[in-house]
Tab-separated table of C-alpha atoms in Angstrom:
chain	number	residue	atom	x	y	z
A	17	MET	CA	156.646	141.458	22.057
A	18	SER	CA	157.155	138.228	20.057
A	19	VAL	CA	160.129	135.903	19.863
A	20	ARG	CA	160.542	133.278	17.017
A	21	SER	CA	161.845	129.833	17.819
A	22	THR	CA	162.922	126.858	15.617
A	23	CYS	CA	162.399	123.226	16.691
A	24	LYS	CA	164.287	120.613	14.527
A	25	ARG	CA	164.182	117.115	16.446
A	26	ILE	CA	161.234	116.537	18.588
A	27	ALA	CA	159.983	113.027	19.150
A	28	PHE	CA	156.685	112.390	20.849
A	29	ALA	CA	154.033	109.453	20.617
A	30	ALA	CA	150.661	111.439	21.294
A	31	ALA	CA	147.869	113.182	23.378
A	32	THR	CA	147.409	114.807	26.677
A	33	LEU	CA	150.261	115.164	29.137
A	34	ALA	CA	150.798	116.675	32.481
A	35	LEU	CA	154.446	117.779	32.741
A	36	ALA	CA	156.584	119.301	35.556
A	37	LEU	CA	159.497	121.247	34.277
A	38	THR	CA	162.701	122.018	36.358
A	39	SER	CA	166.159	122.396	35.346
A	40	ALA	CA	169.790	121.633	35.725
A	41	CYS	CA	172.195	123.808	33.949
A	42	GLN	CA	175.259	123.700	31.883
A	43	ARG	CA	177.737	126.071	33.494
A	44	ASP	CA	178.371	128.064	30.279
A	45	GLU	CA	174.667	128.885	30.044
A	46	VAL	CA	174.061	130.228	33.567
A	47	ASP	CA	172.508	133.567	33.965
A	48	ASN	CA	174.647	135.633	36.321
A	49	THR	CA	171.478	136.715	38.167
A	50	ALA	CA	170.234	133.161	38.615
A	51	PRO	CA	170.076	131.592	42.123
A	52	SER	CA	172.063	128.571	42.496
A	53	ARG	CA	169.016	126.299	42.720
A	54	ARG	CA	168.192	124.160	39.668
A	55	ILE	CA	164.822	123.749	37.911
A	56	MET	CA	163.499	120.289	38.470
A	57	LEU	CA	161.285	118.428	35.959
A	58	ARG	CA	158.760	115.916	36.554
A	59	ILE	CA	155.718	114.606	34.676
A	60	GLU	CA	152.479	114.230	36.604
A	61	GLU	CA	150.230	111.320	35.836
A	62	ASP	CA	146.984	112.657	37.493
A	63	ARG	CA	146.443	115.593	35.555
A	64	PRO	CA	142.960	115.692	33.789
A	65	ALA	CA	142.725	114.885	30.218
A	66	ALA	CA	142.792	117.615	27.609
A	67	THR	CA	139.240	118.673	26.418
A	68	ARG	CA	137.600	116.067	24.226
A	69	GLY	CA	134.315	116.536	22.559
A	70	SER	CA	131.809	113.893	21.621
A	71	GLU	CA	129.648	113.370	18.603
A	72	GLU	CA	126.237	111.651	18.627
A	73	GLY	CA	125.775	108.528	16.428
A	74	LEU	CA	123.674	109.088	13.539
A	75	LYS	CA	122.701	107.578	10.037
A	76	ILE	CA	123.909	109.371	6.976
A	77	PRO	CA	122.717	109.069	3.398
A	78	ILE	CA	125.695	108.538	1.164
A	79	GLU	CA	126.355	108.243	-2.594
A	80	LEU	CA	127.436	104.813	-3.731
A	81	ASN	CA	128.050	104.866	-7.460
A	82	GLY	CA	125.158	107.235	-7.876
A	83	ARG	CA	122.740	105.454	-5.486
A	84	LEU	CA	121.749	106.448	-1.917
A	85	LEU	CA	122.713	104.062	0.846
A	86	GLN	CA	123.081	104.575	4.571
A	87	LEU	CA	126.461	105.063	6.196
A	88	ALA	CA	126.596	104.464	9.974
A	89	PHE	CA	128.511	107.286	11.742
A	90	GLY	CA	129.433	105.938	15.182
A	91	ALA	CA	129.568	107.876	18.321
A	92	GLN	CA	133.073	109.046	19.390
A	93	GLU	CA	134.938	107.003	21.766
A	94	ASP	CA	136.953	107.514	24.894
A	95	ALA	CA	140.191	109.116	23.642
A	96	SER	CA	141.966	107.582	26.506
A	97	ALA	CA	141.102	103.928	25.844
A	98	ALA	CA	144.053	101.718	26.802
A	99	ASP	CA	143.783	99.431	23.868
A	100	ASP	CA	144.152	102.282	21.372
A	101	GLN	CA	147.740	103.569	21.810
A	102	THR	CA	148.114	105.447	18.472
A	103	ARG	CA	149.334	108.967	17.627
A	104	ALA	CA	145.894	110.231	18.834
A	105	ALA	CA	145.719	108.141	22.002
A	106	ALA	CA	145.795	109.856	25.511
A	107	LEU	CA	149.286	109.934	26.826
A	108	ASP	CA	149.786	107.912	30.005
A	109	ASN	CA	153.495	108.301	29.845
A	110	THR	CA	153.854	104.441	30.201
A	111	THR	CA	152.631	102.856	26.983
A	112	ASN	CA	152.590	105.915	24.866
A	113	PRO	CA	155.347	108.240	26.303
A	114	ILE	CA	156.562	111.482	25.345
A	115	SER	CA	160.343	111.350	24.717
A	116	GLN	CA	161.414	114.725	24.079
A	117	ILE	CA	159.998	118.425	23.982
A	118	THR	CA	161.265	121.798	22.882
A	119	VAL	CA	160.823	124.643	25.504
A	120	ALA	CA	161.023	128.483	25.441
A	121	ALA	CA	160.568	130.868	28.302
A	122	LEU	CA	159.801	134.563	28.337
A	123	HIS	CA	159.882	137.186	31.029
A	124	ASP	CA	156.735	139.223	32.051
A	125	ASN	CA	157.868	142.044	29.658
A	126	GLY	CA	157.946	139.749	26.686
A	127	THR	CA	161.679	139.550	26.499
A	128	LEU	CA	163.126	136.187	25.811
A	129	TYR	CA	165.086	134.228	28.657
A	130	PHE	CA	165.775	130.988	26.426
A	131	ARG	CA	164.318	129.201	23.434
A	132	ASP	CA	164.911	125.991	21.441
A	133	ALA	CA	165.658	124.103	24.594
A	134	GLU	CA	165.472	120.419	23.770
A	135	VAL	CA	164.487	118.551	26.914
A	136	ALA	CA	164.467	114.831	26.812
A	137	ILE	CA	161.850	112.956	28.999
A	138	SER	CA	162.844	109.797	30.681
A	139	GLY	CA	161.043	108.005	33.481
A	140	ASN	CA	158.553	110.751	33.990
A	141	LYS	CA	161.359	113.335	34.273
A	142	GLY	CA	163.290	115.844	32.386
A	143	ILE	CA	165.921	118.561	33.053
A	144	SER	CA	166.202	121.828	31.268
A	145	SER	CA	169.532	123.539	30.678
A	146	ARG	CA	168.891	126.700	32.789
A	147	PHE	CA	168.809	127.961	36.190
A	148	TRP	CA	165.918	129.918	37.505
A	149	PRO	CA	166.230	133.748	37.200
A	150	ASN	CA	165.030	136.129	39.825
A	151	ALA	CA	161.953	137.313	37.758
A	152	PRO	CA	158.891	135.032	36.844
A	153	LEU	CA	158.769	133.217	33.564
A	154	SER	CA	156.233	132.001	31.230
A	155	PHE	CA	156.844	128.713	29.484
A	156	TYR	CA	155.940	127.567	26.068
A	157	ALA	CA	156.547	123.845	24.894
A	158	TYR	CA	155.596	121.844	21.891
A	159	SER	CA	156.332	118.507	20.435
A	160	SER	CA	155.478	116.128	17.616
A	161	SER	CA	155.356	112.460	16.718
A	162	ASP	CA	157.736	113.298	13.823
A	163	ASP	CA	161.331	113.617	14.986
A	164	GLU	CA	162.193	115.395	11.762
A	165	LEU	CA	159.522	117.850	11.884
A	166	THR	CA	160.826	121.570	11.772
A	167	LEU	CA	158.590	124.219	13.350
A	168	THR	CA	159.265	128.059	13.648
A	169	PRO	CA	156.677	129.172	16.199
A	170	ALA	CA	156.722	132.840	17.444
A	171	PHE	CA	156.130	133.386	21.239
A	172	GLU	CA	154.355	136.451	22.712
A	173	ARG	CA	153.576	137.794	26.165
A	174	GLU	CA	151.365	140.900	26.021
A	175	GLY	CA	150.045	141.926	29.521
A	176	GLU	CA	148.589	138.843	30.927
A	177	LEU	CA	148.086	137.049	27.596
A	178	CYS	CA	150.464	134.281	26.380
A	179	SER	CA	150.276	133.108	22.974
A	180	ALA	CA	152.183	131.251	20.146
A	181	SER	CA	151.760	131.292	16.335
A	182	PHE	CA	153.108	129.202	13.629
A	183	ASP	CA	152.475	128.064	9.995
A	184	TYR	CA	151.967	124.474	9.207
A	185	ALA	CA	151.521	122.359	6.125
A	186	LEU	CA	150.594	118.755	6.301
A	187	PRO	CA	153.465	116.620	4.777
A	188	ALA	CA	152.920	114.792	1.654
A	189	ALA	CA	153.724	111.253	0.971
A	190	ALA	CA	156.929	110.043	-0.734
A	191	ALA	CA	157.680	111.542	-4.205
A	192	SER	CA	157.201	108.047	-5.834
A	193	SER	CA	153.493	108.081	-4.849
A	194	PRO	CA	150.975	110.721	-6.017
A	195	LYS	CA	148.733	110.178	-3.145
A	196	LYS	CA	149.148	111.871	0.393
A	197	ASP	CA	149.242	109.044	2.906
A	198	ALA	CA	147.439	109.073	6.312
A	199	THR	CA	150.465	107.610	8.011
A	200	MET	CA	152.562	110.392	6.998
A	201	GLN	CA	150.591	112.952	9.183
A	202	PRO	CA	152.287	113.520	12.620
A	203	ASP	CA	150.841	114.514	15.913
A	204	LEU	CA	151.465	118.136	17.013
A	205	LEU	CA	151.178	119.281	20.563
A	206	PHE	CA	151.532	122.557	22.546
A	207	ALA	CA	151.535	123.709	26.169
A	208	ILE	CA	151.754	127.074	27.784
A	209	THR	CA	152.187	127.808	31.472
A	210	PRO	CA	152.600	131.447	32.597
A	211	ASP	CA	153.977	133.182	35.526
A	212	GLN	CA	156.231	130.499	37.218
A	213	SER	CA	158.941	131.144	39.571
A	214	LEU	CA	160.754	129.663	42.591
A	215	ALA	CA	158.384	131.826	44.713
A	216	ASN	CA	155.283	129.773	43.718
A	217	SER	CA	156.822	126.417	42.710
A	218	SER	CA	159.942	124.612	41.932
A	219	GLU	CA	158.290	122.791	39.138
A	220	VAL	CA	156.584	123.896	35.881
A	221	HIS	CA	153.500	121.853	35.007
A	222	LEU	CA	152.874	121.700	31.237
A	223	THR	CA	149.760	120.053	29.844
A	224	PHE	CA	149.954	119.479	26.320
A	225	HIS	CA	147.023	119.747	23.929
A	226	HIS	CA	146.586	118.700	20.190
A	227	ALA	CA	146.765	121.412	17.579
A	228	LEU	CA	145.346	119.073	15.062
A	229	SER	CA	142.261	116.959	14.622
A	230	ALA	CA	142.531	113.310	14.737
A	231	ILE	CA	140.305	111.364	12.117
A	232	LEU	CA	140.059	107.611	12.531
A	233	PHE	CA	137.838	104.997	10.684
A	234	LYS	CA	136.419	101.728	12.021
A	235	VAL	CA	134.502	98.899	10.484
A	236	GLY	CA	130.726	98.796	11.136
A	237	THR	CA	128.253	96.187	9.934
A	238	MET	CA	129.164	95.000	6.354
A	239	PRO	CA	128.125	92.209	4.196
A	240	GLU	CA	130.292	89.042	4.182
A	241	GLY	CA	132.996	89.191	1.574
A	242	VAL	CA	133.663	92.855	1.526
A	243	ARG	CA	137.294	93.687	1.234
A	244	LEU	CA	138.231	97.409	2.216
A	245	LYS	CA	140.689	99.077	-0.146
A	246	SER	CA	141.087	102.821	0.728
A	247	ILE	CA	139.853	105.817	2.656
A	248	THR	CA	140.208	109.258	1.047
A	249	LEU	CA	139.614	112.634	2.512
A	250	ALA	CA	139.389	115.018	-0.302
A	251	GLY	CA	138.773	118.874	-0.761
A	252	VAL	CA	140.439	119.749	2.461
A	253	TYR	CA	143.073	122.404	3.536
A	254	GLY	CA	146.496	121.027	3.676
A	255	ALA	CA	148.199	124.163	4.903
A	256	GLY	CA	147.291	126.880	7.294
A	257	SER	CA	148.279	129.266	10.101
A	258	CYS	CA	147.504	128.771	13.896
A	259	GLU	CA	147.459	131.048	16.880
A	260	VAL	CA	147.729	129.286	20.357
A	261	THR	CA	146.294	131.222	23.311
A	262	ASP	CA	146.539	130.457	26.946
A	263	LEU	CA	143.058	130.395	28.558
A	264	GLY	CA	144.310	129.566	32.060
A	265	GLU	CA	143.920	126.251	34.092
A	266	GLN	CA	146.160	124.699	31.458
A	267	GLU	CA	143.694	125.118	28.816
A	268	LEU	CA	144.610	126.258	25.233
A	269	ASN	CA	142.593	127.814	22.288
A	270	PHE	CA	143.794	126.992	18.836
A	271	SER	CA	142.675	129.276	16.078
A	272	TRP	CA	143.383	128.092	12.601
A	273	SER	CA	143.095	130.504	9.569
A	274	TYR	CA	143.440	129.672	5.773
A	275	THR	CA	143.707	133.004	4.116
A	276	GLY	CA	145.047	132.530	0.612
A	277	LYS	CA	145.045	128.724	0.975
A	278	SER	CA	143.124	126.391	-1.168
A	279	GLN	CA	140.782	123.743	0.147
A	280	THR	CA	141.736	121.136	-2.575
A	281	ALA	CA	144.184	118.723	-0.909
A	282	ALA	CA	143.446	115.119	-0.702
A	283	TYR	CA	144.778	112.557	1.587
A	284	THR	CA	144.525	108.722	1.083
A	285	GLU	CA	145.319	105.718	3.138
A	286	GLU	CA	145.280	102.501	0.891
A	287	PHE	CA	144.979	98.951	2.525
A	288	ASP	CA	143.661	95.441	1.581
A	289	GLN	CA	141.688	94.020	4.542
A	290	GLU	CA	138.720	91.837	5.145
A	291	ALA	CA	135.974	93.736	6.729
A	292	GLU	CA	135.741	92.761	10.370
A	293	LYS	CA	133.347	94.543	12.461
A	294	ASP	CA	134.851	97.007	15.032
A	295	GLU	CA	138.255	96.633	13.596
A	296	LEU	CA	140.378	99.604	12.456
A	297	MET	CA	140.339	100.419	8.776
A	298	GLY	CA	144.034	100.157	7.876
A	299	SER	CA	146.564	99.713	10.686
A	300	ALA	CA	146.928	101.592	14.017
A	301	GLU	CA	148.878	104.170	12.084
A	302	SER	CA	146.034	104.914	9.911
A	303	ILE	CA	144.973	108.030	11.578
A	304	PHE	CA	144.406	111.252	9.660
A	305	MET	CA	146.040	114.007	11.724
A	306	MET	CA	144.138	116.787	9.896
A	307	LEU	CA	144.046	120.619	10.123
A	308	PRO	CA	141.020	121.733	12.085
A	309	GLN	CA	138.534	123.295	9.571
A	310	THR	CA	134.877	123.992	8.678
A	311	MET	CA	133.781	121.413	5.964
A	312	GLY	CA	133.775	122.961	2.430
A	313	ASN	CA	131.263	122.437	-0.268
A	314	ASN	CA	133.613	119.968	-1.872
A	315	THR	CA	135.156	118.304	1.220
A	316	LEU	CA	134.471	114.659	0.580
A	317	LEU	CA	134.806	111.202	2.302
A	318	ARG	CA	135.485	108.352	-0.049
A	319	LEU	CA	135.511	104.709	0.936
A	320	GLY	CA	136.802	102.216	-1.697
A	321	PHE	CA	135.992	98.456	-1.400
A	322	THR	CA	135.310	95.317	-3.419
A	323	LEU	CA	132.548	92.906	-3.145
A	324	ASP	CA	131.935	89.825	-5.372
A	325	GLY	CA	134.754	91.113	-7.579
A	326	VAL	CA	133.172	94.363	-8.233
A	327	ASP	CA	134.869	97.700	-7.128
A	328	TYR	CA	132.724	100.232	-5.334
A	329	ILE	CA	133.225	103.738	-4.084
A	330	PHE	CA	131.404	105.476	-1.256
A	331	GLU	CA	131.370	109.090	-1.775
A	332	LYS	CA	129.732	111.746	0.685
A	333	HIS	CA	130.068	115.310	1.324
A	334	PHE	CA	131.614	115.606	4.741
A	335	LYS	CA	129.496	118.722	5.750
A	336	ASP	CA	126.448	116.275	5.794
A	337	ILE	CA	128.272	114.226	8.256
A	338	ILE	CA	129.833	116.898	10.461
A	339	ALA	CA	130.046	120.662	10.351
A	340	ALA	CA	133.787	120.969	11.408
A	341	TRP	CA	136.809	119.204	12.766
A	342	GLU	CA	137.940	120.834	16.004
A	343	PRO	CA	141.463	120.873	17.364
A	344	ASP	CA	142.346	118.707	20.384
A	345	LYS	CA	139.671	116.192	19.355
A	346	LYS	CA	139.617	112.689	18.133
A	347	TYR	CA	136.813	111.690	15.717
A	348	ILE	CA	136.127	108.001	15.229
A	349	PHE	CA	133.833	107.266	12.250
A	350	THR	CA	132.269	103.801	12.032
A	351	LEU	CA	131.422	103.021	8.456
A	352	GLY	CA	128.932	100.356	7.772
A	353	LEU	CA	127.051	99.148	4.616
A	354	PRO	CA	123.329	98.887	4.676
A	355	ASP	CA	121.519	95.606	4.310
A	356	GLU	CA	123.499	93.733	1.653
A	357	ILE	CA	120.333	93.343	-0.445
A	358	ASP	CA	117.681	95.795	-1.062
A	359	VAL	CA	115.297	96.824	-3.875
A	360	GLU	CA	113.257	99.694	-5.086
A	361	ILE	CA	109.953	99.424	-6.971
A	362	ASP	CA	108.752	101.958	-9.593
A	363	ASP	CA	105.475	102.151	-11.465
A	364	GLN	CA	102.921	104.489	-12.831
A	365	VAL	CA	99.172	104.618	-12.148
A	366	THR	CA	96.678	106.515	-14.469
A	367	GLY	CA	93.042	106.121	-13.849
A	368	ASN	CA	92.334	102.377	-13.742
A	369	VAL	CA	95.687	101.403	-15.374
A	370	LYS	CA	98.879	100.388	-13.505
A	371	SER	CA	101.920	100.207	-15.774
A	372	ASP	CA	105.526	100.101	-16.154
A	373	VAL	CA	106.431	98.126	-13.028
A	374	THR	CA	110.245	97.896	-12.692
A	375	ILE	CA	112.534	96.775	-9.978
A	376	THR	CA	116.021	98.331	-9.087
A	377	ASN	CA	118.619	96.618	-7.023
A	378	MET	CA	119.465	99.151	-4.426
A	379	GLY	CA	121.905	96.891	-2.473
A	380	VAL	CA	125.651	96.355	-3.007
A	381	ARG	CA	125.474	92.762	-4.000
A	382	THR	CA	124.257	91.128	-7.106
A	383	GLY	CA	121.226	89.041	-6.709
A	384	TYR	CA	118.006	87.284	-8.098
A	385	VAL	CA	114.713	89.114	-7.703
A	386	ARG	CA	111.207	87.598	-7.297
A	387	ALA	CA	107.992	89.394	-6.824
A	388	ALA	CA	104.386	88.548	-5.750
A	389	ILE	CA	101.422	90.624	-6.972
A	390	VAL	CA	98.889	91.199	-4.045
A	391	GLY	CA	95.818	93.492	-3.757
A	392	TYR	CA	92.866	94.502	-1.751
A	393	TRP	CA	89.663	96.462	-2.071
A	394	ARG	CA	89.436	99.095	0.868
A	395	ASP	CA	86.494	100.923	1.868
A	396	GLY	CA	86.103	104.678	2.581
A	397	MET	CA	87.539	104.125	5.982
A	398	GLY	CA	90.669	102.321	4.590
A	399	GLU	CA	89.600	98.936	6.008
A	400	VAL	CA	90.065	95.903	3.727
A	401	ALA	CA	86.618	95.178	2.172
A	402	ALA	CA	87.267	92.308	-0.267
A	403	PRO	CA	90.299	90.559	-1.889
A	404	TRP	CA	91.474	91.471	-5.252
A	405	LEU	CA	91.258	88.944	-7.984
A	406	ALA	CA	93.630	89.199	-10.985
A	407	SER	CA	90.732	88.129	-13.261
A	408	GLU	CA	89.043	91.539	-12.414
A	409	GLY	CA	91.338	93.161	-14.859
A	410	GLU	CA	93.850	92.223	-17.697
A	411	PHE	CA	97.584	92.164	-17.677
A	412	SER	CA	99.776	93.182	-20.618
A	413	PHE	CA	103.133	91.842	-20.963
A	414	ALA	CA	106.186	92.497	-23.319
A	415	ALA	CA	106.433	90.284	-26.447
A	416	ASP	CA	109.771	88.733	-25.078
A	417	TRP	CA	108.535	88.611	-21.479
A	418	SER	CA	109.371	84.915	-20.917
A	419	THR	CA	113.004	85.487	-21.817
A	420	TYR	CA	113.319	87.671	-18.654
A	421	TRP	CA	110.507	86.609	-16.300
A	422	LYS	CA	108.869	83.221	-15.134
A	423	GLN	CA	105.918	82.579	-13.158
A	424	GLY	CA	106.590	79.968	-10.449
A	425	SER	CA	104.220	77.356	-9.034
A	426	ASP	CA	104.385	79.331	-5.779
A	427	GLY	CA	102.761	82.341	-7.277
A	428	PHE	CA	106.012	84.449	-7.463
A	429	TYR	CA	107.308	86.153	-10.597
A	430	TYR	CA	110.966	85.273	-10.917
A	431	TYR	CA	113.350	87.563	-12.832
A	432	LEU	CA	115.779	85.232	-14.741
A	433	LEU	CA	118.886	87.464	-14.804
A	434	PRO	CA	121.065	88.230	-11.993
A	435	LEU	CA	120.512	92.057	-11.100
A	436	GLU	CA	123.586	93.957	-10.259
A	437	HIS	CA	123.714	97.040	-8.023
A	438	GLY	CA	121.898	99.978	-9.344
A	439	LYS	CA	120.557	98.030	-12.308
A	440	VAL	CA	116.970	97.915	-13.336
A	441	THR	CA	114.979	94.887	-14.646
A	442	GLU	CA	115.391	95.076	-18.375
A	443	ARG	CA	111.753	94.362	-18.827
A	444	PRO	CA	109.010	95.338	-16.479
A	445	LEU	CA	107.109	92.637	-14.469
A	446	PHE	CA	104.162	93.696	-16.468
A	447	GLU	CA	103.658	96.554	-18.905
A	448	SER	CA	100.248	97.259	-17.580
A	449	TYR	CA	97.108	96.026	-15.723
A	450	THR	CA	93.783	97.424	-16.785
A	451	LEU	CA	90.740	97.088	-14.434
A	452	TYR	CA	87.582	95.974	-16.102
A	453	ASP	CA	84.699	98.508	-15.812
A	454	ALA	CA	82.448	95.763	-14.334
A	455	ALA	CA	84.986	95.331	-11.330
A	456	SER	CA	84.818	98.915	-10.619
A	457	ASP	CA	81.024	98.952	-10.776
A	458	ALA	CA	80.956	95.967	-8.424
A	459	HIS	CA	82.994	97.961	-5.898
A	460	ILE	CA	81.530	101.171	-5.873
A	461	GLY	CA	82.843	103.385	-3.005
A	462	GLN	CA	85.828	101.220	-2.703
A	463	THR	CA	89.511	101.624	-3.854
A	464	LEU	CA	91.714	99.082	-5.284
A	465	GLU	CA	95.187	98.737	-3.882
A	466	ILE	CA	97.702	96.620	-5.756
A	467	ASP	CA	101.080	96.034	-4.142
A	468	LEU	CA	104.153	94.121	-5.094
A	469	ALA	CA	105.964	91.986	-2.467
A	470	VAL	CA	109.554	91.827	-3.877
A	471	GLN	CA	112.458	89.777	-2.542
A	472	ILE	CA	116.133	89.539	-3.537
A	473	ILE	CA	118.797	87.017	-2.634
A	474	PRO	CA	122.581	86.911	-3.468
A	475	ILE	CA	123.706	84.778	-6.319
A	476	ALA	CA	125.247	82.407	-3.863
A	477	SER	CA	121.903	81.635	-2.247
A	478	LYS	CA	120.097	80.941	-5.531
A	479	SER	CA	119.511	77.286	-4.570
A	480	LEU	CA	117.002	78.522	-1.909
A	481	TRP	CA	114.592	79.316	-4.768
A	482	SER	CA	113.889	76.095	-6.457
A	483	GLU	CA	112.262	77.830	-9.422
A	484	LEU	CA	115.614	79.033	-10.487
A	485	ASP	CA	117.278	75.422	-10.261
A	486	SER	CA	117.320	75.291	-14.185
A	487	LEU	CA	119.261	78.510	-14.430
A	488	GLU	CA	123.092	78.180	-14.953
């Protein structure tokens, strides 16, 4: 048998709670069969925390304007950290207290005893509006961090199984803004305690669990000068149905389903802050309280930031980061940029000709590039047999090579133009190098290995390379 209940004003701050529920009564609500003893309410502080999973730290390749970089995915932190009193922080009922819950109670045969009882919580205590009846009751309670949130859960008792079900949609941001804001997503909590009566206890202990997944972002290692602009979770479910089942020992199972729903919603938090390591991205309210779900093919994480006046977007499929968000868990992702400067070298080798040597800036910061050409002759065992001399072959350069490159007195070749992220040198370091036959004959049984040692520095550090002093 199921009973539907409606909750209108429920105010709550966050996370796991142990609650003792007893009751005083209003005389016009007294059941004639009820004993005169009231039900007393008290919150326990020593209840164990609700289940929290942990995620291993790992490195994730992520798209940045079409180029692969590494995103640092930090390990999940302790959900009860005292310095993290947000909507997903563990409730200690002192710094992050619950202020009101909505309670329903069913008899063992599934019939309703009462519902929609709004119980105020103050000083670890609360009082319901009912007396104990003669028969045992199963209690259902729920709350939210949004005091305007309206829920219509159905409650059921079938045999020994107690459950609740409800439909829920993540709220959109204000109509004036097209985005859906992370700060608009409230916490949502449930508790079920079956088979309570005066015969076994004068108190009903309720341990609340999160029906949603808390997604939080922190700053990892980033280059100096990065300003963070936005976090977006795109291609997710924004509405679904949930069934809450009592597992015993104050544990609950939340089963979410999305039949007929579209995994296309996007939620964004916008901010403007300097990237400081270990700081939250956004404010303490920038927690995405998301519907638990398996990551879809189009579920994306986007990080917007600026560096040296250039706008960038990180974009990565969430399924390559984590398989699913689970209910009653808090995930902390630490987003870090890789080394601020990095390069990639490309060339072609055909027979005794090495050609088309280009360099790409793979970092996020615009910089200057220089390269040294080094080589060795190696024997059949891979050991260095002799140094390579440039005179053992012939270089071929583009006709306008000197417009783009300069050979310094230190032996390095300097590219004269700043190289932006993802850009390739407009002219190759050299078009080709052809090894003379005489050199090959002089090193029979050996292999020539020519390498490029490439370095890149940010524009602001150009003075460290004196060969670039003449460049404006």
